[in-house]
Amino acid sequence: MNRRDFVTALGAAAAANWSSSTAIAHAAMSPLKQLADHKGLMFGSSLALKYFTQSPAYKQLFISQCDIATPELQMKWNSLSHQPGVYDFASADQLVTFCETNHIKVRGHTLVWHDSLPAWIPGRLSSTTAETIMLDHIHAVAGHFAGKLYSWDVVNEALDPGSQRQDGLRTSPWLQNIGVDYIEKAFRATAAADPHALLIWNENYLEVSNGFGAAKRRAMLAQLDILLEQGVPIHGIGLESHLRGNQANVLGDASYEAFLAELAKRGMKIFITELDIQDVTLPADVSERDQTVADIYKKFLTATLRQSAVKGVIAWGLSDAFTWLSGYAPRKDGLPARPLAFDANCQPKPAYYAIADALETAPRRA
Ligand code: XIL
């Protein structure tokens, strides 16, 4: 039985309320990290240990599926520090220890972002203070985890074509107070604090093949050329890939693949870093909704994984029980969101099989 027939059979079993469907699902389920590994890829998810207390099954699922993880909150500035210069690394350390114990690599996330800043920051930022505040933060945080992380998202969401700036950069508090070279300074400081981590620029909506996406891609390539020309230590690009169910026709087209090739030409390693699919505009019917979501996963991943500079797929959660989208993009009909590979009971959905299929058809990396 191939995967698609299997899903159909599962659906029939569920419809007949066949109690052993769960056991069958497990029997046919190859861990995504294993399918990825066969192709020289990594597979993982965002991680928050609090979900494991709520669901031990989720903990088992996480360990079985992932060989890389991104802390969902614990390394963000507003999680680490509530007062200037005072840091509490306890929960982030706990997360790193959990990952070490379970042979899961950790992606540090994130050092310089306009979002998730502690309440004290806005009042203190000025053109005379901002650079020191940013560099001290990088020194403290990247220094604390030095040698323990696979990578750092040094700069997060630095582009905003809506800013009306020629260079497409977001007018973030960092840009406003430090200037455009805050990006260069952040990368250099992170390299000095943790010479072993891969240094990543993580960005959203690069994959959308409309005018907005195209503007982002152009702006990123132009910035990359400047940074690389100046010898800035930047090693990779994160494609957040928060996809939307109603954008199926504009995801992962030829101009997007050409962009990935341009990144590869510049020596960038590429990671899908926050993959999920908003189902807020999709029909209520669960099987129809799940199928549309699965089709988008398949289309997007197939296009992206064709590029061998893509080294890993990290989802923004594994089970629909624990998705940020239930708060960020709730459905108007009040039905629970179904954006991820596994349902609220940690059972595989059509999305899981779509991801598995895309990994199995991906070319092998060296
Ligand atoms: C989100 C978390 O999932 C939420 O729990 C939190 O409230 C806000 O941040 N881009 C990013 C991630 O880089 O850090 C964000 O994570 C989602 C968008």
Tab-separated table of C-alpha atoms and ligand atoms in Angstrom:
chain	number	residue	atom	x	y	z
A	1	MET	CA	0.000	0.000	0.000
A	2	ASN	CA	1.514	3.342	-0.921
A	3	ARG	CA	1.258	6.372	1.372
A	4	ARG	CA	-1.699	7.927	-0.387
A	5	ASP	CA	-3.737	4.679	-0.331
A	6	PHE	CA	-2.748	4.333	3.275
A	7	VAL	CA	-4.102	7.757	4.148
A	8	THR	CA	-7.328	6.927	2.341
A	9	ALA	CA	-7.557	3.666	4.272
A	10	LEU	CA	-6.905	5.521	7.486
A	11	GLY	CA	-9.668	7.977	6.653
A	12	ALA	CA	-12.050	5.069	5.986
A	13	ALA	CA	-10.999	3.429	9.244
A	14	ALA	CA	-11.567	6.641	11.137
A	15	ALA	CA	-14.956	7.077	9.477
A	16	ALA	CA	-15.870	3.562	10.596
A	17	ASN	CA	-14.591	4.461	14.053
A	18	TRP	CA	-12.140	1.588	13.826
A	19	SER	CA	-10.236	1.641	17.072
A	20	SER	CA	-6.981	0.155	15.756
A	21	SER	CA	-6.419	2.959	13.207
A	22	THR	CA	-3.966	4.530	15.629
A	23	ALA	CA	-1.817	1.412	15.768
A	24	ILE	CA	-1.793	1.221	11.971
A	25	ALA	CA	-0.793	4.864	11.672
A	26	HIS	CA	2.222	4.290	13.885
A	27	ALA	CA	3.238	1.148	12.024
A	28	ALA	CA	3.462	2.973	8.691
A	29	MET	CA	5.048	6.131	9.990
A	30	SER	CA	8.727	6.666	9.273
A	31	PRO	CA	10.225	9.363	11.474
A	32	LEU	CA	10.635	12.531	9.441
A	33	LYS	CA	14.167	12.977	10.771
A	34	GLN	CA	15.050	9.579	9.340
A	35	LEU	CA	13.559	10.318	5.915
A	36	ALA	CA	15.401	13.633	5.960
A	37	ASP	CA	18.662	12.046	7.042
A	38	HIS	CA	18.545	9.627	4.087
A	39	LYS	CA	18.794	12.726	1.889
A	40	GLY	CA	21.480	14.499	3.920
A	41	LEU	CA	18.846	16.810	5.411
A	42	MET	CA	17.716	17.612	8.959
A	43	PHE	CA	14.138	17.720	10.187
A	44	GLY	CA	12.886	19.470	13.284
A	45	SER	CA	10.457	21.786	14.955
A	46	SER	CA	10.096	24.737	17.243
A	47	LEU	CA	10.259	23.602	20.841
A	48	ALA	CA	8.775	24.659	24.168
A	49	LEU	CA	9.239	22.200	27.025
A	50	LYS	CA	6.000	23.316	28.706
A	51	TYR	CA	4.013	21.387	26.078
A	52	PHE	CA	5.648	18.150	27.230
A	53	THR	CA	4.174	18.603	30.700
A	54	GLN	CA	0.749	18.921	29.108
A	55	SER	CA	1.291	15.957	26.791
A	56	PRO	CA	3.870	13.219	27.352
A	57	ALA	CA	2.810	11.824	23.943
A	58	TYR	CA	4.025	15.073	22.377
A	59	LYS	CA	7.398	14.625	24.031
A	60	GLN	CA	7.713	11.135	22.540
A	61	LEU	CA	6.602	12.420	19.149
A	62	PHE	CA	9.143	15.231	19.287
A	63	ILE	CA	12.029	12.949	20.179
A	64	SER	CA	11.055	10.443	17.499
A	65	GLN	CA	10.637	12.979	14.666
A	66	CYS	CA	13.257	15.694	15.244
A	67	ASP	CA	17.023	15.983	15.068
A	68	ILE	CA	17.016	19.797	15.207
A	69	ALA	CA	14.930	22.258	17.239
A	70	THR	CA	14.363	25.985	17.581
A	71	PRO	CA	13.304	27.410	20.956
A	72	GLU	CA	9.895	28.964	20.293
A	73	LEU	CA	10.359	31.642	22.957
A	74	GLN	CA	13.135	30.847	25.395
A	75	MET	CA	16.042	32.611	23.649
A	76	LYS	CA	14.133	35.727	22.654
A	77	TRP	CA	15.244	38.914	24.373
A	78	ASN	CA	11.976	39.357	26.317
A	79	SER	CA	12.221	35.795	27.645
A	80	LEU	CA	15.816	36.132	28.774
A	81	SER	CA	15.864	39.595	30.291
A	82	HIS	CA	13.378	41.805	32.113
A	83	GLN	CA	15.879	44.402	33.296
A	84	PRO	CA	18.763	46.018	31.429
A	85	GLY	CA	21.782	43.738	31.458
A	86	VAL	CA	20.197	41.127	33.758
A	87	TYR	CA	19.707	37.683	32.217
A	88	ASP	CA	18.006	34.523	33.393
A	89	PHE	CA	19.129	31.622	31.241
A	90	ALA	CA	17.427	28.867	33.297
A	91	SER	CA	14.658	27.837	30.853
A	92	ALA	CA	16.823	28.216	27.778
A	93	ASP	CA	19.540	26.116	29.449
A	94	GLN	CA	16.951	23.470	30.301
A	95	LEU	CA	15.899	23.347	26.661
A	96	VAL	CA	19.504	23.008	25.487
A	97	THR	CA	20.108	20.195	27.995
A	98	PHE	CA	16.956	18.376	26.818
A	99	CYS	CA	18.193	18.626	23.238
A	100	GLU	CA	21.711	17.494	24.111
A	101	THR	CA	20.311	14.451	25.949
A	102	ASN	CA	18.175	13.529	22.947
A	103	HIS	CA	20.747	14.254	20.239
A	104	ILE	CA	18.792	17.183	18.868
A	105	LYS	CA	20.706	20.163	17.442
A	106	VAL	CA	19.620	23.610	18.612
A	107	ARG	CA	19.048	26.672	16.431
A	108	GLY	CA	19.540	29.802	18.526
A	109	HIS	CA	16.589	32.142	17.903
A	110	THR	CA	16.946	35.127	17.829
A	111	LEU	CA	19.406	37.916	18.669
A	112	VAL	CA	18.339	41.054	16.802
A	113	TRP	CA	14.633	41.498	16.028
A	114	HIS	CA	12.166	44.368	16.215
A	115	ASP	CA	9.708	42.084	18.018
A	116	SER	CA	9.717	40.272	21.384
A	117	LEU	CA	11.818	42.986	23.021
A	118	PRO	CA	11.666	43.571	26.794
A	119	ALA	CA	9.459	46.464	27.872
A	120	TRP	CA	12.474	48.525	28.959
A	121	ILE	CA	14.075	48.646	25.514
A	122	PRO	CA	12.021	51.241	23.613
A	123	GLY	CA	12.509	53.931	26.258
A	124	ARG	CA	16.268	53.417	26.329
A	125	LEU	CA	17.078	53.225	22.635
A	126	SER	CA	18.664	56.277	21.054
A	127	SER	CA	21.343	56.892	18.479
A	128	THR	CA	23.914	57.054	21.266
A	129	THR	CA	22.810	53.927	23.188
A	130	ALA	CA	21.418	51.465	20.647
A	131	GLU	CA	24.658	50.018	19.332
A	132	THR	CA	26.025	49.290	22.807
A	133	ILE	CA	22.703	47.774	23.911
A	134	MET	CA	22.626	45.494	20.853
A	135	LEU	CA	26.278	44.454	21.088
A	136	ASP	CA	26.123	43.845	24.849
A	137	HIS	CA	23.091	41.639	24.305
A	138	ILE	CA	24.834	39.606	21.609
A	139	HIS	CA	27.924	39.282	23.754
A	140	ALA	CA	25.899	38.098	26.784
A	141	VAL	CA	23.591	35.684	24.982
A	142	ALA	CA	25.741	34.263	22.171
A	143	GLY	CA	28.608	34.150	24.691
A	144	HIS	CA	26.500	32.188	27.196
A	145	PHE	CA	25.603	29.485	24.662
A	146	ALA	CA	28.918	29.501	22.811
A	147	GLY	CA	29.838	26.080	21.443
A	148	LYS	CA	26.414	24.571	22.237
A	149	LEU	CA	24.306	25.742	19.327
A	150	TYR	CA	24.158	24.582	15.720
A	151	SER	CA	23.279	28.045	14.469
A	152	TRP	CA	22.083	31.516	15.456
A	153	ASP	CA	19.340	33.499	13.799
A	154	VAL	CA	21.426	36.655	14.181
A	155	VAL	CA	19.012	38.989	12.466
A	156	ASN	CA	15.287	38.276	12.185
A	157	GLU	CA	12.817	39.779	9.704
A	158	ALA	CA	15.015	42.705	8.663
A	159	LEU	CA	13.174	43.360	5.402
A	160	ASP	CA	9.910	45.165	4.806
A	161	PRO	CA	9.102	46.198	1.249
A	162	GLY	CA	6.232	48.234	2.750
A	163	SER	CA	8.781	50.547	4.440
A	164	GLN	CA	9.080	52.557	1.187
A	165	ARG	CA	12.856	52.560	1.609
A	166	GLN	CA	14.837	52.036	-1.581
A	167	ASP	CA	16.824	49.219	0.032
A	168	GLY	CA	13.705	47.395	1.276
A	169	LEU	CA	15.035	47.264	4.846
A	170	ARG	CA	12.581	47.424	7.718
A	171	THR	CA	12.697	50.667	9.682
A	172	SER	CA	13.238	48.713	12.891
A	173	PRO	CA	14.437	50.443	16.067
A	174	TRP	CA	17.887	48.980	15.303
A	175	LEU	CA	18.034	50.467	11.827
A	176	GLN	CA	16.636	53.783	13.016
A	177	ASN	CA	19.118	54.168	15.853
A	178	ILE	CA	22.243	52.442	14.542
A	179	GLY	CA	21.874	52.747	10.774
A	180	VAL	CA	21.885	50.117	8.013
A	181	ASP	CA	25.159	48.644	9.226
A	182	TYR	CA	23.466	47.247	12.338
A	183	ILE	CA	23.209	44.009	10.341
A	184	GLU	CA	26.938	43.838	9.662
A	185	LYS	CA	27.725	44.724	13.295
A	186	ALA	CA	25.362	42.058	14.614
A	187	PHE	CA	26.911	39.320	12.478
A	188	ARG	CA	30.476	40.281	13.354
A	189	ALA	CA	29.676	40.420	17.077
A	190	THR	CA	27.971	37.009	16.999
A	191	ALA	CA	30.923	35.460	15.170
A	192	ALA	CA	33.245	36.829	17.844
A	193	ALA	CA	31.038	35.552	20.698
A	194	ASP	CA	30.417	32.087	19.206
A	195	PRO	CA	32.846	31.212	16.422
A	196	HIS	CA	31.290	27.745	15.949
A	197	ALA	CA	27.641	28.535	15.240
A	198	LEU	CA	26.367	28.936	11.686
A	199	LEU	CA	25.206	32.522	11.379
A	200	ILE	CA	21.822	32.952	9.744
A	201	TRP	CA	19.626	35.786	8.509
A	202	ASN	CA	16.071	34.573	9.128
A	203	GLU	CA	13.347	36.192	7.029
A	204	ASN	CA	9.623	35.842	6.299
A	205	TYR	CA	7.618	35.785	3.045
A	206	LEU	CA	10.611	35.190	0.758
A	207	GLU	CA	8.739	32.250	-0.719
A	208	VAL	CA	5.667	34.162	-1.853
A	209	SER	CA	5.713	34.569	-5.627
A	210	ASN	CA	3.847	37.869	-5.744
A	211	GLY	CA	5.126	41.470	-5.842
A	212	PHE	CA	5.760	41.531	-2.102
A	213	GLY	CA	7.790	38.321	-2.192
A	214	ALA	CA	9.684	39.471	-5.276
A	215	ALA	CA	10.591	42.761	-3.579
A	216	LYS	CA	11.847	40.871	-0.527
A	217	ARG	CA	13.958	38.545	-2.642
A	218	ARG	CA	15.518	41.441	-4.581
A	219	ALA	CA	16.261	43.372	-1.410
A	220	MET	CA	17.834	40.370	0.273
A	221	LEU	CA	20.136	39.562	-2.641
A	222	ALA	CA	21.256	43.206	-2.826
A	223	GLN	CA	21.976	43.300	0.912
A	224	LEU	CA	23.766	39.958	0.766
A	225	ASP	CA	26.044	41.223	-1.989
A	226	ILE	CA	27.016	44.205	0.154
A	227	LEU	CA	27.583	42.070	3.264
A	228	LEU	CA	29.623	39.435	1.456
A	229	GLU	CA	31.692	42.078	-0.327
A	230	GLN	CA	32.556	43.473	3.126
A	231	GLY	CA	33.556	40.033	4.379
A	232	VAL	CA	30.702	39.832	6.892
A	233	PRO	CA	30.444	36.317	8.383
A	234	ILE	CA	26.995	35.296	7.177
A	235	HIS	CA	26.561	31.618	6.450
A	236	GLY	CA	22.941	31.035	5.695
A	237	ILE	CA	19.417	32.189	5.093
A	238	GLY	CA	16.337	31.053	6.977
A	239	LEU	CA	13.102	30.919	5.017
A	240	GLU	CA	10.460	31.163	7.730
A	241	SER	CA	7.764	29.709	5.458
A	242	HIS	CA	4.656	30.584	7.420
A	243	LEU	CA	2.506	29.657	4.456
A	244	ARG	CA	-1.160	30.437	3.920
A	245	GLY	CA	-3.845	28.121	2.623
A	246	ASN	CA	-5.188	30.763	0.247
A	247	GLN	CA	-1.786	31.379	-1.369
A	248	ALA	CA	-1.355	27.937	-2.866
A	249	ASN	CA	-1.036	29.327	-6.388
A	250	VAL	CA	1.715	31.781	-5.493
A	251	LEU	CA	4.005	29.543	-3.489
A	252	GLY	CA	7.223	28.081	-4.717
A	253	ASP	CA	7.148	29.110	-8.398
A	254	ALA	CA	10.075	29.444	-10.835
A	255	SER	CA	11.146	32.915	-9.630
A	256	TYR	CA	11.379	31.520	-6.114
A	257	GLU	CA	13.531	28.628	-7.279
A	258	ALA	CA	15.741	31.071	-9.180
A	259	PHE	CA	16.135	33.014	-5.932
A	260	LEU	CA	17.240	29.876	-4.075
A	261	ALA	CA	19.804	29.285	-6.820
A	262	GLU	CA	21.087	32.854	-6.341
A	263	LEU	CA	21.488	32.209	-2.609
A	264	ALA	CA	23.332	28.977	-3.336
A	265	LYS	CA	25.616	30.778	-5.801
A	266	ARG	CA	26.559	33.140	-2.978
A	267	GLY	CA	27.553	30.174	-0.805
A	268	MET	CA	24.532	30.368	1.489
A	269	LYS	CA	23.207	27.328	3.301
A	270	ILE	CA	19.418	27.518	3.256
A	271	PHE	CA	16.989	26.344	5.929
A	272	ILE	CA	13.212	26.248	6.062
A	273	THR	CA	12.916	27.526	9.603
A	274	GLU	CA	9.294	28.010	10.715
A	275	LEU	CA	7.114	25.922	8.425
A	276	ASP	CA	3.359	25.854	9.019
A	277	ILE	CA	0.240	26.506	6.950
A	278	GLN	CA	-2.493	28.871	8.118
A	279	ASP	CA	-5.854	27.257	7.451
A	280	VAL	CA	-7.915	30.247	8.544
A	281	THR	CA	-9.471	30.809	5.116
A	282	LEU	CA	-9.943	27.130	4.241
A	283	PRO	CA	-13.267	25.255	4.414
A	284	ALA	CA	-14.473	23.871	7.739
A	285	ASP	CA	-14.648	20.306	6.439
A	286	VAL	CA	-11.691	18.547	8.010
A	287	SER	CA	-10.768	16.182	5.204
A	288	GLU	CA	-10.990	18.914	2.566
A	289	ARG	CA	-8.974	21.281	4.749
A	290	ASP	CA	-6.346	18.659	5.572
A	291	GLN	CA	-5.977	17.771	1.897
A	292	THR	CA	-5.462	21.409	0.835
A	293	VAL	CA	-2.879	21.890	3.579
A	294	ALA	CA	-1.125	18.659	2.570
A	295	ASP	CA	-1.062	19.689	-1.109
A	296	ILE	CA	0.622	22.978	-0.185
A	297	TYR	CA	3.218	21.225	1.949
A	298	LYS	CA	3.972	18.899	-0.950
A	299	LYS	CA	4.190	21.646	-3.572
A	300	PHE	CA	6.287	23.986	-1.459
A	301	LEU	CA	8.684	21.362	-0.139
A	302	THR	CA	9.151	19.689	-3.513
A	303	ALA	CA	10.116	23.025	-5.073
A	304	THR	CA	12.367	24.030	-2.181
A	305	LEU	CA	14.142	20.722	-1.667
A	306	ARG	CA	15.119	20.521	-5.340
A	307	GLN	CA	17.803	23.060	-4.347
A	308	SER	CA	20.645	21.149	-2.709
A	309	ALA	CA	21.820	24.192	-0.708
A	310	VAL	CA	18.690	23.602	1.399
A	311	LYS	CA	19.962	21.677	4.419
A	312	GLY	CA	17.038	21.386	6.783
A	313	VAL	CA	13.300	21.656	7.318
A	314	ILE	CA	12.144	22.998	10.663
A	315	ALA	CA	8.396	23.194	11.295
A	316	TRP	CA	6.845	25.713	13.698
A	317	GLY	CA	5.374	22.933	15.827
A	318	LEU	CA	4.486	19.282	15.241
A	319	SER	CA	1.018	18.805	16.711
A	320	ASP	CA	-2.068	20.951	16.090
A	321	ALA	CA	-2.554	20.941	19.867
A	322	PHE	CA	0.425	23.274	20.208
A	323	THR	CA	0.424	25.837	17.430
A	324	TRP	CA	0.902	29.572	17.806
A	325	LEU	CA	-1.692	29.958	15.022
A	326	SER	CA	-4.600	29.143	17.344
A	327	GLY	CA	-3.879	32.514	18.956
A	328	TYR	CA	-2.330	34.421	16.037
A	329	ALA	CA	-4.737	33.426	13.242
A	330	PRO	CA	-7.822	31.795	14.806
A	331	ARG	CA	-10.608	30.568	12.519
A	332	LYS	CA	-13.751	32.678	12.498
A	333	ASP	CA	-15.902	29.553	12.852
A	334	GLY	CA	-14.120	28.709	16.105
A	335	LEU	CA	-12.864	25.335	14.817
A	336	PRO	CA	-9.362	24.386	15.948
A	337	ALA	CA	-6.553	25.217	13.502
A	338	ARG	CA	-4.956	22.249	11.678
A	339	PRO	CA	-1.713	23.716	10.280
A	340	LEU	CA	0.816	21.026	11.252
A	341	ALA	CA	1.870	17.485	10.392
A	342	PHE	CA	0.229	15.752	13.350
A	343	ASP	CA	-3.233	16.233	14.815
A	344	ALA	CA	-4.056	17.272	18.362
A	345	ASN	CA	-3.639	13.625	19.463
A	346	CYS	CA	-0.180	13.440	17.876
A	347	GLN	CA	-1.464	11.224	15.046
A	348	PRO	CA	-0.176	11.763	11.495
A	349	LYS	CA	-2.361	13.778	9.130
A	350	PRO	CA	-2.232	14.002	5.327
A	351	ALA	CA	0.289	16.822	5.933
A	352	TYR	CA	2.677	14.333	7.529
A	353	TYR	CA	2.479	12.069	4.484
A	354	ALA	CA	2.973	15.036	2.167
A	355	ILE	CA	6.116	16.067	4.049
A	356	ALA	CA	7.327	12.468	4.056
A	357	ASP	CA	6.703	12.167	0.298
A	358	ALA	CA	8.562	15.409	-0.400
A	359	LEU	CA	11.536	14.231	1.670
A	360	GLU	CA	11.539	10.886	-0.113
A	361	THR	CA	11.540	12.482	-3.554
A	362	ALA	CA	14.146	15.131	-2.663
A	363	PRO	CA	17.552	14.730	-4.280
A	364	ARG	CA	20.283	13.476	-1.948
A	365	ARG	CA	22.737	16.098	-0.617
A	366	ALA	CA	26.421	15.392	-0.388
B	1	XIL	C1	6.103	33.400	17.639
B	1	XIL	C2	5.765	32.370	18.701
B	1	XIL	O1	5.386	31.154	18.094
B	1	XIL	C3	4.631	32.904	19.550
B	1	XIL	O2	4.336	31.987	20.606
B	1	XIL	C4	5.013	34.260	20.114
B	1	XIL	O3	3.912	34.783	20.794
B	1	XIL	C5	5.409	35.221	19.008
B	1	XIL	O4	6.440	34.647	18.241
B	1	XIL	N1	8.419	34.718	13.306
B	1	XIL	C6	9.389	34.297	14.189
B	1	XIL	C7	9.006	33.532	15.402
B	1	XIL	O5	10.584	34.468	13.909
B	1	XIL	O6	9.855	33.796	16.492
B	1	XIL	C8	7.570	33.823	15.797
B	1	XIL	O7	7.223	32.983	16.904
B	1	XIL	C9	6.639	33.618	14.618
B	1	XIL	C10	6.995	34.575	13.507
